Tab-separated table of C-alpha atoms in Angstrom:
chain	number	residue	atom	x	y	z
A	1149	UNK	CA	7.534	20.252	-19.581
A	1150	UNK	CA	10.158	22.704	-18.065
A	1151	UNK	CA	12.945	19.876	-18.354
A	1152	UNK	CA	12.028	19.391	-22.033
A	1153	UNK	CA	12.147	23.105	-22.980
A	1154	UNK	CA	15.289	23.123	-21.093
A	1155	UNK	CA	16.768	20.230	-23.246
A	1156	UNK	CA	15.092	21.643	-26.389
A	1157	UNK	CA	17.451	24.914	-25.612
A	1158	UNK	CA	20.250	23.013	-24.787
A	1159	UNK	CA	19.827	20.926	-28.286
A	1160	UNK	CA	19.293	24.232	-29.965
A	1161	UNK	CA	22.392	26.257	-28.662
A	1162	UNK	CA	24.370	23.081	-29.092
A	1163	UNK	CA	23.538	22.720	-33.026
A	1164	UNK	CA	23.904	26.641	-33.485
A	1165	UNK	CA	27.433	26.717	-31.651
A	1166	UNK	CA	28.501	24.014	-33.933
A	1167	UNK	CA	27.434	26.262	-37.195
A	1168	UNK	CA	29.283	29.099	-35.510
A	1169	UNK	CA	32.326	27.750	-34.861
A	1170	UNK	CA	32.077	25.923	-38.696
A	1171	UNK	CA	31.504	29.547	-40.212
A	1172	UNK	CA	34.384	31.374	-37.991
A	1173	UNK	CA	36.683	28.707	-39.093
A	1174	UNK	CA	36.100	29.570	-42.392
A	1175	UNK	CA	36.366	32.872	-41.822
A	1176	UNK	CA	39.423	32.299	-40.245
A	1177	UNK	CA	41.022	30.550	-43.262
A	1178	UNK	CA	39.829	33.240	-45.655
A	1179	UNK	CA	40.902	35.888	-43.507
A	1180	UNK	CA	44.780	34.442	-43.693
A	1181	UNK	CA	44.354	33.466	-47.645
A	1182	UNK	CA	43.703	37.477	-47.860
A	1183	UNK	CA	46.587	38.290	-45.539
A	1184	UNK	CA	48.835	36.265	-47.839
A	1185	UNK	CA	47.526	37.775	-51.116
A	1186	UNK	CA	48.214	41.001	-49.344
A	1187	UNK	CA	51.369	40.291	-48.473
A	1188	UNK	CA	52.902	38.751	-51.438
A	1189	UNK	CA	51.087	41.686	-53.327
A	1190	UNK	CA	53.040	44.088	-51.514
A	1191	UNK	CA	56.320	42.127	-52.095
A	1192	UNK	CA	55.164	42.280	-55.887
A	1193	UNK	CA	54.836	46.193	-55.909
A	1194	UNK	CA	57.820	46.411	-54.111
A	1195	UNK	CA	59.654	44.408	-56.949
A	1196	UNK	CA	57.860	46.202	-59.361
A	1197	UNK	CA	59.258	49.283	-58.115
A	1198	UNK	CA	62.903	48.544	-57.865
A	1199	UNK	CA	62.376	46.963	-61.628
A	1200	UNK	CA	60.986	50.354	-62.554
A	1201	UNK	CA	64.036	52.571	-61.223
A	1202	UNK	CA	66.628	50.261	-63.107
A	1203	UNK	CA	68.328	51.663	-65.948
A	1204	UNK	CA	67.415	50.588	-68.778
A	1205	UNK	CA	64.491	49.081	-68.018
A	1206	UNK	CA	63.697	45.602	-68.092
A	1207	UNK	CA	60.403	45.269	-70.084
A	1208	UNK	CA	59.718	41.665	-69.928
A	1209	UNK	CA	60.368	41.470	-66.400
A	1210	UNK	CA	58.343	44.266	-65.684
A	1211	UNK	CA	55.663	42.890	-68.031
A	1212	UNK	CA	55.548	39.125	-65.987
A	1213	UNK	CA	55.837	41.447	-62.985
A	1214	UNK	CA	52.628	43.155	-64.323
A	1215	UNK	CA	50.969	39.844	-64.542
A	1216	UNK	CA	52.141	38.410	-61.453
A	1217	UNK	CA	50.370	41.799	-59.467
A	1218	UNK	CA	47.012	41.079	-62.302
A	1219	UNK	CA	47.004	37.220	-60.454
A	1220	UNK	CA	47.665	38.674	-57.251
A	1221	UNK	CA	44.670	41.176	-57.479
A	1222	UNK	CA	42.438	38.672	-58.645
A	1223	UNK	CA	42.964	36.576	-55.679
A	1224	UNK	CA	42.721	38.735	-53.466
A	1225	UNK	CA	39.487	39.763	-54.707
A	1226	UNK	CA	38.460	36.079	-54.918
A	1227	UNK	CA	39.160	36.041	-51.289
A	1228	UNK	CA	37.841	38.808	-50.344
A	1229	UNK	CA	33.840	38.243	-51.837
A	1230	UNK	CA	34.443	34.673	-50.768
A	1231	UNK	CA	35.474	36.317	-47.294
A	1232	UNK	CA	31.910	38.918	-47.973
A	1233	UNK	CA	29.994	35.863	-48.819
A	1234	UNK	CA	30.948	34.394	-45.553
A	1235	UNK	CA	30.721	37.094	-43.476
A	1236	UNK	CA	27.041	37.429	-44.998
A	1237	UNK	CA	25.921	33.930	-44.336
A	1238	UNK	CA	27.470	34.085	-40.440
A	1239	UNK	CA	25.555	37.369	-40.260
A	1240	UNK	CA	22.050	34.943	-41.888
A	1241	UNK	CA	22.776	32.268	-39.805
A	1242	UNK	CA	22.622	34.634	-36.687
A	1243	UNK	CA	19.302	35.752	-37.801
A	1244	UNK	CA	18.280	32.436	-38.336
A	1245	UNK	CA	19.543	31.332	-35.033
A	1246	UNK	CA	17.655	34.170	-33.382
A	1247	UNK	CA	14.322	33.458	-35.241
A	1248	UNK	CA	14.355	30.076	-34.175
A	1249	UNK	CA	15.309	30.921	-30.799
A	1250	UNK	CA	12.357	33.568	-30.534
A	1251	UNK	CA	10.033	31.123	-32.772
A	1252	UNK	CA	11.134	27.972	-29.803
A	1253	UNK	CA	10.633	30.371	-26.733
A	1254	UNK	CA	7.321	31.880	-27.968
A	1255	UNK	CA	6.043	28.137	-28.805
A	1256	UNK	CA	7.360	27.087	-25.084
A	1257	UNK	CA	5.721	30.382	-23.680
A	1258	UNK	CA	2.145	29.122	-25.249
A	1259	UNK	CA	2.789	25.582	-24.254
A	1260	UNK	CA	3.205	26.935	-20.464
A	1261	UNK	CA	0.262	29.256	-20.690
A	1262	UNK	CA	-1.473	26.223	-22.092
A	1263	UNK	CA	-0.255	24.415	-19.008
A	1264	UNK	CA	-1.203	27.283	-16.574
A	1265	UNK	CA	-4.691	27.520	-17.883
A	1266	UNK	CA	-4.833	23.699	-17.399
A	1267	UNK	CA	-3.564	23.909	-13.613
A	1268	UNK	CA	-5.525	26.632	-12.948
A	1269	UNK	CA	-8.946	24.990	-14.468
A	1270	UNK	CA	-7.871	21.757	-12.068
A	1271	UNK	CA	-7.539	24.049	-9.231
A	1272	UNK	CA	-10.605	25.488	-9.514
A	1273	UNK	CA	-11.997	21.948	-9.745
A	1274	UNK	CA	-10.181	20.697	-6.756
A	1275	UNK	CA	-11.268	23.995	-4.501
A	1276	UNK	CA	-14.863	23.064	-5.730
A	1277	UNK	CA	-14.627	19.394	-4.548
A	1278	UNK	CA	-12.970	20.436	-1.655
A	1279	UNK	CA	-16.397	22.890	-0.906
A	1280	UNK	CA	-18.776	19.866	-2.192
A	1281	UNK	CA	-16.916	18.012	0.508
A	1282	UNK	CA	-16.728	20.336	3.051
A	1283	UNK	CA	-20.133	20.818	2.612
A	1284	UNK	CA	-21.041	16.946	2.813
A	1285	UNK	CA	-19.043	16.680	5.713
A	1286	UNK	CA	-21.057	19.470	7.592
A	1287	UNK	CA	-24.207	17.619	6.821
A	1288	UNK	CA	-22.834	14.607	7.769
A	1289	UNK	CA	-22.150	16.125	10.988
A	1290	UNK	CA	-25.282	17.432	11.768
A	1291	UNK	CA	-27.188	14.442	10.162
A	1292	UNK	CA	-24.666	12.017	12.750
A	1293	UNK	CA	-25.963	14.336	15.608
A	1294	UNK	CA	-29.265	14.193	14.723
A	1295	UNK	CA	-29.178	10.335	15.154
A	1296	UNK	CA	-27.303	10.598	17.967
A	1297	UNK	CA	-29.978	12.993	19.442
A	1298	UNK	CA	-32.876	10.779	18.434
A	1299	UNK	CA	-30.857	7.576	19.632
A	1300	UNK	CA	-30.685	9.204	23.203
A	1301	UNK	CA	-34.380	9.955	23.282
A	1302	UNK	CA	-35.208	6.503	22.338
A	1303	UNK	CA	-32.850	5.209	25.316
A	1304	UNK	CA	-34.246	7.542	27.580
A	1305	UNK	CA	-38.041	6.579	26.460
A	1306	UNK	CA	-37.425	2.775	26.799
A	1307	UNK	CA	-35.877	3.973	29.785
A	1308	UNK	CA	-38.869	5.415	31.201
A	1309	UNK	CA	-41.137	3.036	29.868
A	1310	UNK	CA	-38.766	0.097	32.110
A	1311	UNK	CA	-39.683	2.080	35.381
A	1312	UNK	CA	-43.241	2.343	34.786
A	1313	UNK	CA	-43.165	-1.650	34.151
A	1314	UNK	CA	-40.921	-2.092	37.147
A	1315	UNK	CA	-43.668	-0.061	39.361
A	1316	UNK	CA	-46.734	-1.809	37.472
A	1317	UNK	CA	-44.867	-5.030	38.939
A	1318	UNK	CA	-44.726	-4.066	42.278
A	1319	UNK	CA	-47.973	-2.767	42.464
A	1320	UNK	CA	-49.282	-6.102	41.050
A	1321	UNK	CA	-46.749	-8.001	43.064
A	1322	UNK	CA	-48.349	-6.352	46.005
A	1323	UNK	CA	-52.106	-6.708	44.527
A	1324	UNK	CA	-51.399	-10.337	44.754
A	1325	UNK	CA	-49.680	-10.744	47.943
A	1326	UNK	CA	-53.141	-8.849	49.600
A	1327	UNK	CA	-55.137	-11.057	47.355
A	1328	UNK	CA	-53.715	-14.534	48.683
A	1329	UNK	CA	-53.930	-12.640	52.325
A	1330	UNK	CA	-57.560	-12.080	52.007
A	1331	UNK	CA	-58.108	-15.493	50.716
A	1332	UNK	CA	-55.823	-17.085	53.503
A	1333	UNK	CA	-58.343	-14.853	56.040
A	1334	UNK	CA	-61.460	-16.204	54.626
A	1335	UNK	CA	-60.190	-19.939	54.290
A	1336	UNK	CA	-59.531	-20.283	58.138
A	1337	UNK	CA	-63.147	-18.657	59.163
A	1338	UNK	CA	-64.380	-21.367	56.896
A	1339	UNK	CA	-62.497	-24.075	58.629
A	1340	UNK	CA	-63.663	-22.892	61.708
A	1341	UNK	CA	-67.537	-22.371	61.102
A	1342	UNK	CA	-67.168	-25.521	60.251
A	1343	UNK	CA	-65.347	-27.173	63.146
A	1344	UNK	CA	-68.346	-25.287	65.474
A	1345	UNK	CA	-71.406	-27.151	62.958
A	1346	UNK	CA	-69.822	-30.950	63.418
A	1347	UNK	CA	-69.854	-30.351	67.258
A	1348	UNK	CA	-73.602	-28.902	67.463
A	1349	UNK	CA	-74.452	-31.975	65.689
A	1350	UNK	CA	-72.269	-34.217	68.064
A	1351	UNK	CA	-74.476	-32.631	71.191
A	1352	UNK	CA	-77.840	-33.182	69.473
């Protein structure tokens, strides 16, 4: 946006230099037709004047004279309100050029406050994502811990509940090793009650 105001001005000063210099070298032409008409006007009066001190005088020179000085005159005034009538377009054009140039800068001024608003309103919406997420990421943190937490209790429960089955083992390992003793213990008296009632019978 900055780059196009900044080529709108440059378009703009560009277009209004181009009038100027158009109307100054008009001026500048009319200024030198009215220097002429000046100049050969004084020549004329000067004429006129050594006509007028001649003795006798010359009538019909001084009459053509006359009309030469009437021409004279009314180019010069030609010039001139030609020379007025440029002078008071120039002096239009710069009012013009400065209207425009206010009208341009005031319309680039609202287009930027336009734009300003608009970065400003996306600010405010970016700072209050930014807090949504900050916010999400602080309960994410704590909800992450939270598992973490109840992972470790669950490790260190199954933990616990490994060792009590690991002692349960042993103690039935060694229920069972006492059991088979015991039976071992009472299968050999057997045996041997038994040995002792087949040898009564052999002495009877």
């Amino acid at each position: 946006i900055v780059q196009k105001a900044l080529q709108q001005q440059k378009q703009l000063a560009v277009s209004q230099r181009h009038e100027f210099q158009t109307h100054f070298s008009g001026i500048g032409g009319l200024l030198q037709a009215e220097a002429e008409c000046l100049q050969r006007g004084h020549a004329q009066v000067s004429d006129m004047h050594q006509l007028m001190q001649r003795k006798p005088v010359d009538v019909p020179k001084v009459k053509d004279g006359l009309s030469k000085l009437a021409q004279l005159n009314t180019c010069f005034a030609d010039v001139h309100q030609r020379l007025k009538a440029q002078l008071t377009a120039l002096a239009g054009l710069q009012t013009a050029a400065q209207d425009k140039q206010l009208q341009q800068a005031q319309s680039q001024v609202a287009v930027m406050f336009k734009v300003m608003q608009a970065m400003a309103t996306q600010l405010q919406t970016t700072q209050r994502q930014v807090t949504q997420l900050q916010h999400f990421g602080t309960q994410a943190q704590q909800e992450l811990a939270s598992v973490a937490r109840a992972h470790e209790e669950r490790m260190q429960r199954q933990q616990e509940q490994v060792v009590d089955l690991q002692m349960q083992l042993e103690e039935t390992t060694k229920s069972q090793d006492e059991l088979r003793r015991l039976l071992g213990e009472k299968g050999s008296q057997a045996a041997v009650d038994g040995a002792e009632k087949q040898v009564a019978a052999l002495r009877q």
